[in-house]
C-alpha atoms as one frame of an Amber mdcrd trajectory, in Angstrom:
protein
 -12.696   5.983  16.557  -9.740   5.802  14.204  -8.566   2.368  15.250  -5.770
   1.141  17.436  -2.687  -0.986  17.052  -4.883  -3.964  17.987  -6.830  -3.349
  14.741  -3.698  -3.562  12.588  -3.140  -6.853  10.812  -1.904  -7.967   7.416
  -4.299  -6.670   4.793  -5.465  -3.563   6.645  -4.845   0.002   5.542  -3.145
   2.803   7.393  -4.594   6.048   6.077  -2.584   9.168   6.898  -4.618  11.562
   8.997  -4.839  15.102   7.540  -2.528  16.440  10.254   0.267  13.971   9.337
   2.550  16.258   7.348   5.691  14.068   7.130   6.676  14.297   3.448   7.057
  10.517   3.226   3.509   9.862   4.379   1.361  12.945   3.790  -2.022  11.830
   2.345  -0.807   8.279   1.857  -2.554   4.946   2.072  -0.311   2.156   3.387
  -1.191  -1.502   2.833   0.045  -3.576   5.800   1.951  -6.696   4.720   3.340
  -7.850   8.089   2.398  -6.872  11.648   4.158  -8.783  14.396   5.804  -8.187
  17.751   9.060  -7.528  15.846   7.503  -4.634  13.941   5.283  -3.679  11.026
   5.926  -3.530   7.292   3.730  -2.088   4.559   3.810  -0.298   1.231   2.425
   3.083   0.191  -0.231   2.435  -2.462  -0.612   5.925  -3.891   2.870   7.219
  -4.770   3.803   6.377  -8.365   7.339   7.350  -9.338   8.673   8.568 -12.670
  10.469   5.218 -13.111   8.719   2.504 -15.101   8.616  -1.129 -14.024  10.392
  -1.956 -17.304  13.443   0.067 -16.296  13.925  -2.017 -13.149  12.167  -5.348
 -13.752  11.999  -5.840 -17.524  10.548  -9.370 -17.451   7.582  -8.115 -15.401
   7.000  -4.808 -17.222   4.162  -5.815 -19.521   2.255  -7.330 -16.592   2.189
  -4.269 -14.328  -1.197  -2.687 -13.676  -1.686   0.788 -15.100   0.081   3.048
 -14.699   3.110   0.873 -15.281   5.159   2.940 -12.842   7.300   1.684 -10.035
   5.583   2.985  -6.899   7.476   4.469  -3.951   6.564   1.897  -1.305   8.152
   3.892   1.486  11.379   5.430   2.727  13.051   2.146   3.800  15.294   0.091
   1.473  14.275   1.915  -1.711  16.526  -0.367  -3.749  14.349  -3.331  -2.745
  11.554  -4.284  -5.155   8.281  -5.648  -3.808   5.307  -6.842  -5.826   1.745
  -7.377  -4.653  -0.791  -9.269  -6.736  -4.563  -9.359  -6.492  -5.747 -12.745
  -7.727  -8.782 -13.512  -9.850 -11.930 -14.911  -8.226 -11.525 -18.588  -7.396
  -7.726 -18.438  -7.116  -6.025 -19.031  -3.754  -2.678 -17.504  -2.766  -1.839
 -20.740  -0.981  -1.940 -22.734  -4.212  -0.304 -20.270  -6.606   3.388 -20.968
  -7.103   5.636 -18.003  -6.387   3.205 -16.272  -4.014   2.934 -15.805  -0.283
  -0.530 -14.834   0.898  -1.064 -11.589   2.786  -4.853 -11.589   3.094  -7.615
 -13.006   0.943  -6.734 -12.767  -2.746  -3.731 -10.479  -2.148  -0.213 -11.839
  -1.888   3.472 -11.083  -2.246   5.059 -12.201  -5.508   8.464 -13.872  -5.849
  10.077 -11.606  -8.463  12.647 -14.299  -9.272   9.801 -16.511 -10.515   8.292
 -16.803 -13.977   5.630 -14.165 -14.674   3.904 -16.478 -17.149   2.967 -18.839
 -14.290   1.316 -16.119 -12.225  -0.153 -13.624 -14.671  -3.117 -15.749 -15.872
  -4.246 -16.074 -12.244  -3.879 -12.397 -11.297  -6.270  -9.479 -11.802  -3.412
  -7.080 -11.337   0.162  -6.581 -10.173   1.634  -3.539  -8.445   5.394  -3.000
  -8.034   7.058  -0.983  -5.278  10.534   0.340  -4.543  11.084   0.226  -0.812
   8.632  -0.062   2.022   7.363   1.609   5.173   8.540   0.026   8.395   7.924
   0.510  12.095   9.867  -0.878  15.035   8.034  -2.577  17.929   5.678  -0.089
  19.583   6.391   2.695  17.090   3.234   2.296  15.019   1.093   1.935  18.155
   2.408   5.299  19.342   1.708   6.958  15.988  -1.843   5.559  15.920  -2.457
   6.693  19.502  -1.182  10.184  18.573  -3.737  10.279  15.747  -1.323  10.091
  12.784  -2.960   7.018  11.216  -6.502   5.828  10.681  -6.772   2.022  10.596
  -9.393   0.707   8.169 -10.107  -2.520   6.271  -8.621  -2.864   2.797 -10.360
  -4.037  -0.337  -8.317  -6.257  -2.685  -8.703  -3.643  -5.443  -6.959  -1.008
  -3.282  -3.650  -2.746  -4.021  -4.014  -2.290  -7.787  -6.072   0.927  -7.839
  -5.184   3.665 -10.291  -3.578   6.398  -8.167  -5.257   9.006 -10.345  -8.501
   7.948  -8.687  -7.379   9.750  -5.474  -7.154   6.655  -3.326  -6.719   8.569
  -0.048 -10.066  10.345  -0.370 -11.856   7.318  -1.787 -10.810   5.091   1.136
 -11.924   7.699   3.670 -15.267   8.318   1.921 -16.224   4.650   1.960 -15.858
   4.561   5.787 -18.980   6.686   6.198 -19.322   9.577   8.673 -17.438  10.901
  10.537 -14.297   9.581   8.747 -15.762  10.333   5.321 -15.703  14.033   6.147
 -11.896  13.928   6.369 -11.779  13.280   2.618 -12.820  16.902   2.091  -9.777
  18.199   3.975  -7.829  20.510   1.649  -4.688  18.937   0.296  -2.793  22.112
  -0.420  -1.779  22.996   3.143   1.457  25.005   2.989   4.354  23.899   5.184
   6.617  26.555   6.653
């Protein structure tokens, strides 16, 4: 069982199945921010770019989790900046100014706000250029086709170091049989 559209909700992960070879999503882990009848929106957690947060959002630069790269959140609206924060234990996204809760201690950050108000309450901040989006029914079809594996997210997934090979780590923690997919070779050649 790799999940269904009914399993998708804010705060879940869409893990690209090994056979998903689309260059935008191959071996990606997408954190779902919104999932409604109007469509689904998420950000790719494991695609750091060569651009630093400081080049685009200087007032937030020193607060970005390592690496301090702007991540490629997806192929849609790549000139749009999105920030996700994972809050410290005991903090609530509903009471932190400048945040909209996604799930548990993870929320969207208002980038027009003052970083000094948020940073003491956050364990980490991750910045994205663009997002991944699906129209109504589109994601359900891709899940049914086997392109995506729907799994629960951990708050630390949002701020994880991409060098830790997030795709494989998320699959391994699911246990068999999904854990076996993490051993799928990543160097498949496309013709």
